[in-house]
PDB file of C-alpha atoms in Angstrom:
ATOM      1  CA  MET A   1     253.490 -68.246 -13.737  1.00 36.00           C
ATOM      2  CA  THR A   2     254.010 -72.037 -14.259  1.00 34.00           C
ATOM      3  CA  THR A   3     256.591 -74.028 -12.277  1.00 38.00           C
ATOM      4  CA  GLN A   4     258.180 -74.672 -15.432  1.00 41.00           C
ATOM      5  CA  THR A   5     258.327 -71.070 -16.359  1.00 40.00           C
ATOM      6  CA  ALA A   6     259.485 -70.015 -12.772  1.00 45.00           C
ATOM      7  CA  LEU A   7     262.375 -72.421 -13.192  1.00 49.00           C
ATOM      8  CA  LYS A   8     263.566 -71.290 -16.326  1.00 57.00           C
ATOM      9  CA  SER A   9     263.956 -67.548 -14.679  1.00 68.00           C
ATOM     10  CA  LEU A  10     266.062 -68.377 -11.927  1.00 83.00           C
ATOM     11  CA  ARG A  11     269.174 -66.865 -12.361  1.00 87.00           C
ATOM     12  CA  ILE A  12     271.891 -68.778 -10.209  1.00 90.00           C
ATOM     13  CA  GLU A  13     275.233 -69.691 -10.706  1.00 92.00           C
ATOM     14  CA  LEU A  14     276.897 -72.725  -9.153  1.00 93.00           C
ATOM     15  CA  VAL A  15     280.549 -73.080  -9.445  1.00 94.00           C
ATOM     16  CA  ALA A  16     282.489 -76.048  -8.567  1.00 94.00           C
ATOM     17  CA  HIS A  17     286.022 -75.443  -6.520  1.00 91.00           C
ATOM     18  CA  SER A  18     288.768 -77.549  -5.781  1.00 83.00           C
ATOM     19  CA  PRO A  19     289.018 -77.967  -1.955  1.00 71.00           C
ATOM     20  CA  GLY A  20     292.363 -79.260  -2.192  1.00 88.00           C
ATOM     21  CA  ARG A  21     293.098 -80.940   1.349  1.00 94.00           C
ATOM     22  CA  VAL A  22     290.106 -81.390   3.400  1.00 97.00           C
ATOM     23  CA  LEU A  23     290.246 -82.825   7.140  1.00 97.00           C
ATOM     24  CA  GLU A  24     287.232 -83.928   9.453  1.00 97.00           C
ATOM     25  CA  PHE A  25     287.848 -84.111  13.204  1.00 96.00           C
ATOM     26  CA  VAL A  26     285.713 -86.348  15.371  1.00 94.00           C
ATOM     27  CA  ALA A  27     285.860 -85.415  19.029  1.00 92.00           C
ATOM     28  CA  PHE A  28     286.287 -88.537  21.913  1.00 89.00           C
ATOM     29  CA  LEU A  29     284.366 -86.858  24.322  1.00 80.00           C
ATOM     30  CA  TYR A  30     281.440 -84.218  23.373  1.00 74.00           C
ATOM     31  CA  PRO A  31     280.865 -81.662  24.935  1.00 70.00           C
ATOM     32  CA  ALA A  32     284.516 -81.535  24.861  1.00 60.00           C
ATOM     33  CA  GLY A  33     286.204 -79.043  27.706  1.00 57.00           C
ATOM     34  CA  GLY A  34     289.553 -77.492  28.586  1.00 54.00           C
ATOM     35  CA  ALA A  35     291.917 -76.035  25.959  1.00 53.00           C
ATOM     36  CA  PHE A  36     290.501 -78.004  22.986  1.00 65.00           C
ATOM     37  CA  VAL A  37     287.530 -75.702  22.665  1.00 71.00           C
ATOM     38  CA  VAL A  38     289.621 -72.548  22.691  1.00 78.00           C
ATOM     39  CA  GLY A  39     289.439 -71.581  18.848  1.00 85.00           C
ATOM     40  CA  TRP A  40     286.639 -73.935  17.833  1.00 90.00           C
ATOM     41  CA  PRO A  41     283.081 -73.498  16.843  1.00 92.00           C
ATOM     42  CA  SER A  42     281.455 -75.594  19.243  1.00 88.00           C
ATOM     43  CA  ALA A  43     277.487 -74.380  19.241  1.00 90.00           C
ATOM     44  CA  PRO A  44     275.519 -76.380  16.921  1.00 90.00           C
ATOM     45  CA  GLY A  45     276.012 -75.201  13.317  1.00 95.00           C
ATOM     46  CA  GLU A  46     278.764 -72.723  14.420  1.00 95.00           C
ATOM     47  CA  VAL A  47     281.486 -71.838  11.554  1.00 96.00           C
ATOM     48  CA  ARG A  48     285.017 -70.158  12.183  1.00 96.00           C
ATOM     49  CA  ASN A  49     285.740 -68.072   9.025  1.00 95.00           C
ATOM     50  CA  ASP A  50     288.983 -66.990   7.944  1.00 93.00           C
ATOM     51  CA  ALA A  51     289.990 -63.168   7.238  1.00 91.00           C
ATOM     52  CA  GLU A  52     287.845 -63.291   4.110  1.00 90.00           C
ATOM     53  CA  GLY A  53     285.125 -64.680   5.016  1.00 91.00           C
ATOM     54  CA  ARG A  54     285.467 -68.256   3.868  1.00 93.00           C
ATOM     55  CA  PRO A  55     284.452 -71.258   6.229  1.00 96.00           C
ATOM     56  CA  VAL A  56     287.604 -72.744   7.349  1.00 96.00           C
ATOM     57  CA  LEU A  57     286.159 -75.186  10.996  1.00 97.00           C
ATOM     58  CA  LEU A  58     282.682 -75.858  10.531  1.00 97.00           C
ATOM     59  CA  HIS A  59     280.922 -77.825  13.214  1.00 96.00           C
ATOM     60  CA  VAL A  60     278.457 -79.832  11.542  1.00 95.00           C
ATOM     61  CA  ALA A  61     277.308 -82.227  13.621  1.00 93.00           C
ATOM     62  CA  PRO A  62     277.602 -83.091  17.353  1.00 89.00           C
ATOM     63  CA  ALA A  63     281.707 -83.918  17.927  1.00 90.00           C
ATOM     64  CA  ARG A  64     282.102 -83.477  14.204  1.00 94.00           C
ATOM     65  CA  TRP A  65     283.788 -80.804  12.257  1.00 96.00           C
ATOM     66  CA  LEU A  66     284.648 -80.239   8.744  1.00 98.00           C
ATOM     67  CA  VAL A  67     287.930 -78.515   8.043  1.00 97.00           C
ATOM     68  CA  PRO A  68     288.123 -77.410   4.233  1.00 96.00           C
ATOM     69  CA  ALA A  69     291.382 -76.079   2.969  1.00 91.00           C
ATOM     70  CA  PRO A  70     293.088 -75.838   6.083  1.00 93.00           C
ATOM     71  CA  CYS A  71     295.527 -73.147   6.905  1.00 92.00           C
ATOM     72  CA  ASP A  72     298.586 -73.507   9.279  1.00 94.00           C
ATOM     73  CA  GLU A  73     296.394 -71.893  11.873  1.00 94.00           C
ATOM     74  CA  ILE A  74     293.523 -74.291  11.667  1.00 95.00           C
ATOM     75  CA  THR A  75     295.698 -77.340  10.965  1.00 96.00           C
ATOM     76  CA  ALA A  76     297.609 -76.165  14.437  1.00 95.00           C
ATOM     77  CA  LEU A  77     294.299 -76.236  15.974  1.00 94.00           C
ATOM     78  CA  VAL A  78     293.180 -79.698  14.942  1.00 95.00           C
ATOM     79  CA  ASP A  79     296.893 -81.095  15.662  1.00 95.00           C
ATOM     80  CA  ALA A  80     297.018 -79.683  19.268  1.00 92.00           C
ATOM     81  CA  ALA A  81     293.459 -81.185  19.689  1.00 92.00           C
ATOM     82  CA  VAL A  82     294.746 -84.587  18.557  1.00 94.00           C
ATOM     83  CA  ALA A  83     297.978 -84.260  20.608  1.00 93.00           C
ATOM     84  CA  ALA A  84     295.705 -83.757  23.513  1.00 89.00           C
ATOM     85  CA  SER A  85     293.797 -86.913  22.682  1.00 90.00           C
ATOM     86  CA  ALA A  86     290.648 -85.292  22.421  1.00 90.00           C
ATOM     87  CA  GLY A  87     289.908 -86.710  19.133  1.00 92.00           C
ATOM     88  CA  MET A  88     290.926 -87.708  15.672  1.00 96.00           C
ATOM     89  CA  SER A  89     291.401 -86.404  12.522  1.00 97.00           C
ATOM     90  CA  ILE A  90     290.958 -87.649   9.311  1.00 97.00           C
ATOM     91  CA  ASP A  91     292.050 -86.896   6.233  1.00 97.00           C
ATOM     92  CA  ALA A  92     289.286 -86.561   3.952  1.00 97.00           C
ATOM     93  CA  THR A  93     291.211 -85.586   0.692  1.00 96.00           C
ATOM     94  CA  GLY A  94     288.630 -86.738  -2.380  1.00 95.00           C
ATOM     95  CA  LYS A  95     285.863 -87.300  -0.049  1.00 96.00           C
ATOM     96  CA  TRP A  96     284.154 -83.834  -0.771  1.00 96.00           C
ATOM     97  CA  CYS A  97     283.614 -81.772  -3.351  1.00 96.00           C
ATOM     98  CA  GLU A  98     283.444 -77.770  -3.029  1.00 96.00           C
ATOM     99  CA  PHE A  99     280.662 -75.495  -4.807  1.00 97.00           C
ATOM    100  CA  HIS A 100     279.480 -72.228  -4.783  1.00 96.00           C
ATOM    101  CA  LEU A 101     275.963 -71.163  -5.192  1.00 96.00           C
ATOM    102  CA  SER A 102     275.177 -67.425  -6.002  1.00 95.00           C
ATOM    103  CA  GLY A 103     272.767 -65.070  -7.881  1.00 93.00           C
ATOM    104  CA  PRO A 104     269.647 -63.324  -6.698  1.00 93.00           C
ATOM    105  CA  ASP A 105     267.595 -66.670  -6.923  1.00 92.00           C
ATOM    106  CA  ALA A 106     269.921 -68.837  -5.011  1.00 93.00           C
ATOM    107  CA  GLY A 107     267.823 -69.181  -1.761  1.00 92.00           C
ATOM    108  CA  ARG A 108     264.677 -69.729  -4.153  1.00 91.00           C
ATOM    109  CA  ALA A 109     266.798 -72.698  -6.026  1.00 93.00           C
ATOM    110  CA  LEU A 110     268.070 -74.328  -2.882  1.00 94.00           C
ATOM    111  CA  GLY A 111     263.929 -73.954  -2.125  1.00 93.00           C
ATOM    112  CA  LEU A 112     263.107 -76.273  -4.347  1.00 92.00           C
ATOM    113  CA  SER A 113     265.264 -79.363  -2.203  1.00 93.00           C
ATOM    114  CA  ILE A 114     264.687 -77.888   1.336  1.00 93.00           C
ATOM    115  CA  ASP A 115     263.726 -74.806   3.437  1.00 94.00           C
ATOM    116  CA  SER A 116     267.178 -73.177   3.326  1.00 92.00           C
ATOM    117  CA  GLU A 117     266.071 -70.504   5.611  1.00 91.00           C
ATOM    118  CA  SER A 118     264.800 -72.601   8.487  1.00 93.00           C
ATOM    119  CA  VAL A 119     267.310 -75.277   7.960  1.00 95.00           C
ATOM    120  CA  LEU A 120     270.018 -72.097   9.059  1.00 95.00           C
ATOM    121  CA  ASP A 121     267.982 -70.317  11.268  1.00 95.00           C
ATOM    122  CA  GLY A 122     270.231 -69.621  14.255  1.00 95.00           C
ATOM    123  CA  ARG A 123     272.960 -71.959  12.558  1.00 96.00           C
ATOM    124  CA  GLU A 124     276.195 -70.731  10.317  1.00 97.00           C
ATOM    125  CA  CYS A 125     276.023 -74.283   8.491  1.00 97.00           C
ATOM    126  CA  ALA A 126     274.387 -77.759   8.775  1.00 97.00           C
ATOM    127  CA  SER A 127     274.203 -81.162   7.122  1.00 97.00           C
ATOM    128  CA  VAL A 128     271.649 -81.568   4.755  1.00 97.00           C
ATOM    129  CA  VAL A 129     270.384 -83.609   1.820  1.00 96.00           C
ATOM    130  CA  LEU A 130     270.059 -81.231  -1.354  1.00 96.00           C
ATOM    131  CA  PHE A 131     268.580 -83.152  -4.430  1.00 95.00           C
ATOM    132  CA  ASP A 132     269.027 -86.529  -2.813  1.00 94.00           C
ATOM    133  CA  CYS A 133     272.792 -85.790  -2.348  1.00 96.00           C
ATOM    134  CA  PRO A 134     274.442 -85.479   1.233  1.00 97.00           C
ATOM    135  CA  CYS A 135     276.068 -82.247   1.646  1.00 97.00           C
ATOM    136  CA  VAL A 136     277.320 -79.833   4.108  1.00 98.00           C
ATOM    137  CA  LEU A 137     275.603 -76.044   3.442  1.00 98.00           C
ATOM    138  CA  ALA A 138     277.033 -72.652   4.692  1.00 97.00           C
ATOM    139  CA  ARG A 139     276.087 -69.446   4.174  1.00 94.00           C
ATOM    140  CA  VAL A 140     278.748 -66.901   2.743  1.00 95.00           C
ATOM    141  CA  SER A 141     278.541 -63.535   1.806  1.00 92.00           C
ATOM    142  CA  SER A 142     277.806 -64.295  -1.832  1.00 91.00           C
ATOM    143  CA  GLY A 143     275.265 -67.014  -1.286  1.00 95.00           C
ATOM    144  CA  TYR A 144     276.009 -70.562  -0.149  1.00 97.00           C
ATOM    145  CA  ALA A 145     278.918 -72.826  -0.103  1.00 97.00           C
ATOM    146  CA  ILE A 146     278.324 -76.574  -0.391  1.00 98.00           C
ATOM    147  CA  TRP A 147     280.327 -79.626   0.422  1.00 97.00           C
ATOM    148  CA  VAL A 148     278.839 -82.457  -1.769  1.00 97.00           C
ATOM    149  CA  ARG A 149     280.073 -86.209  -1.095  1.00 96.00           C
ATOM    150  CA  ALA A 150     282.322 -86.433  -4.110  1.00 96.00           C
ATOM    151  CA  SER A 151     280.382 -89.942  -5.047  1.00 96.00           C
ATOM    152  CA  PHE A 152     277.204 -87.507  -5.622  1.00 96.00           C
ATOM    153  CA  ALA A 153     278.740 -84.410  -7.141  1.00 96.00           C
ATOM    154  CA  VAL A 154     277.874 -85.119 -10.805  1.00 95.00           C
ATOM    155  CA  ASP A 155     273.938 -85.666  -9.853  1.00 95.00           C
ATOM    156  CA  PHE A 156     274.369 -82.236  -8.101  1.00 95.00           C
ATOM    157  CA  GLU A 157     275.935 -80.657 -10.613  1.00 94.00           C
ATOM    158  CA  ALA A 158     273.236 -82.134 -13.110  1.00 92.00           C
ATOM    159  CA  ALA A 159     270.049 -81.136 -10.634  1.00 90.00           C
ATOM    160  CA  PHE A 160     271.063 -77.449 -10.546  1.00 86.00           C
ATOM    161  CA  GLY A 161     271.716 -77.282 -14.411  1.00 84.00           C
ATOM    162  CA  ARG A 162     268.163 -79.027 -14.660  1.00 82.00           C
ATOM    163  CA  LEU A 163     266.908 -75.995 -13.145  1.00 78.00           C
ATOM    164  CA  ARG A 164     268.599 -73.408 -15.590  1.00 68.00           C
ATOM    165  CA  ALA A 165     267.736 -75.431 -18.430  1.00 55.00           C
ATOM    166  CA  PRO A 166     264.883 -73.972 -20.815  1.00 55.00           C
ATOM    167  CA  ALA A 167     261.573 -75.634 -19.958  1.00 49.00           C
ATOM    168  CA  ARG A 168     261.568 -77.729 -23.267  1.00 50.00           C
ATOM    169  CA  ASP A 169     265.215 -79.674 -22.300  1.00 46.00           C
ATOM    170  CA  ARG A 170     263.408 -80.612 -19.365  1.00 43.00           C
TER     171      ARG A 170
END
């Protein structure tokens, strides 16, 4: 099977979601100690999920967390950490676009840019570059959740569009 034929047959679905409000949290001291850590994912690439399994607090880098669509409980955690002078919360609404990648060939599609299995080995999320676009990648039950820097979102969608396009259209 040629590369073009293999790409033509990829069974993937990329859906954009409006993440609504998004926060980033940066800790002043890392690793942080005390009450700040309670309820927070602290291991590299660790994720806290809500009751439906959606990532709500992602430890994306040392001393850095992505907080997409924070619910009241997560907002309270962030506010308590700020009140304890453990770090600062940054409103990053508009900085990130959220996508969900699913389908039987989702991992294979990511494999054209990175080895997602190796990157996520022992982790639930990672800061990565997919098709030259800075992203945060996390596994979810239906495939992958991907937060892409907003200024790269059009190029990101176009890259996946090329993967689904018939070979003659590329």
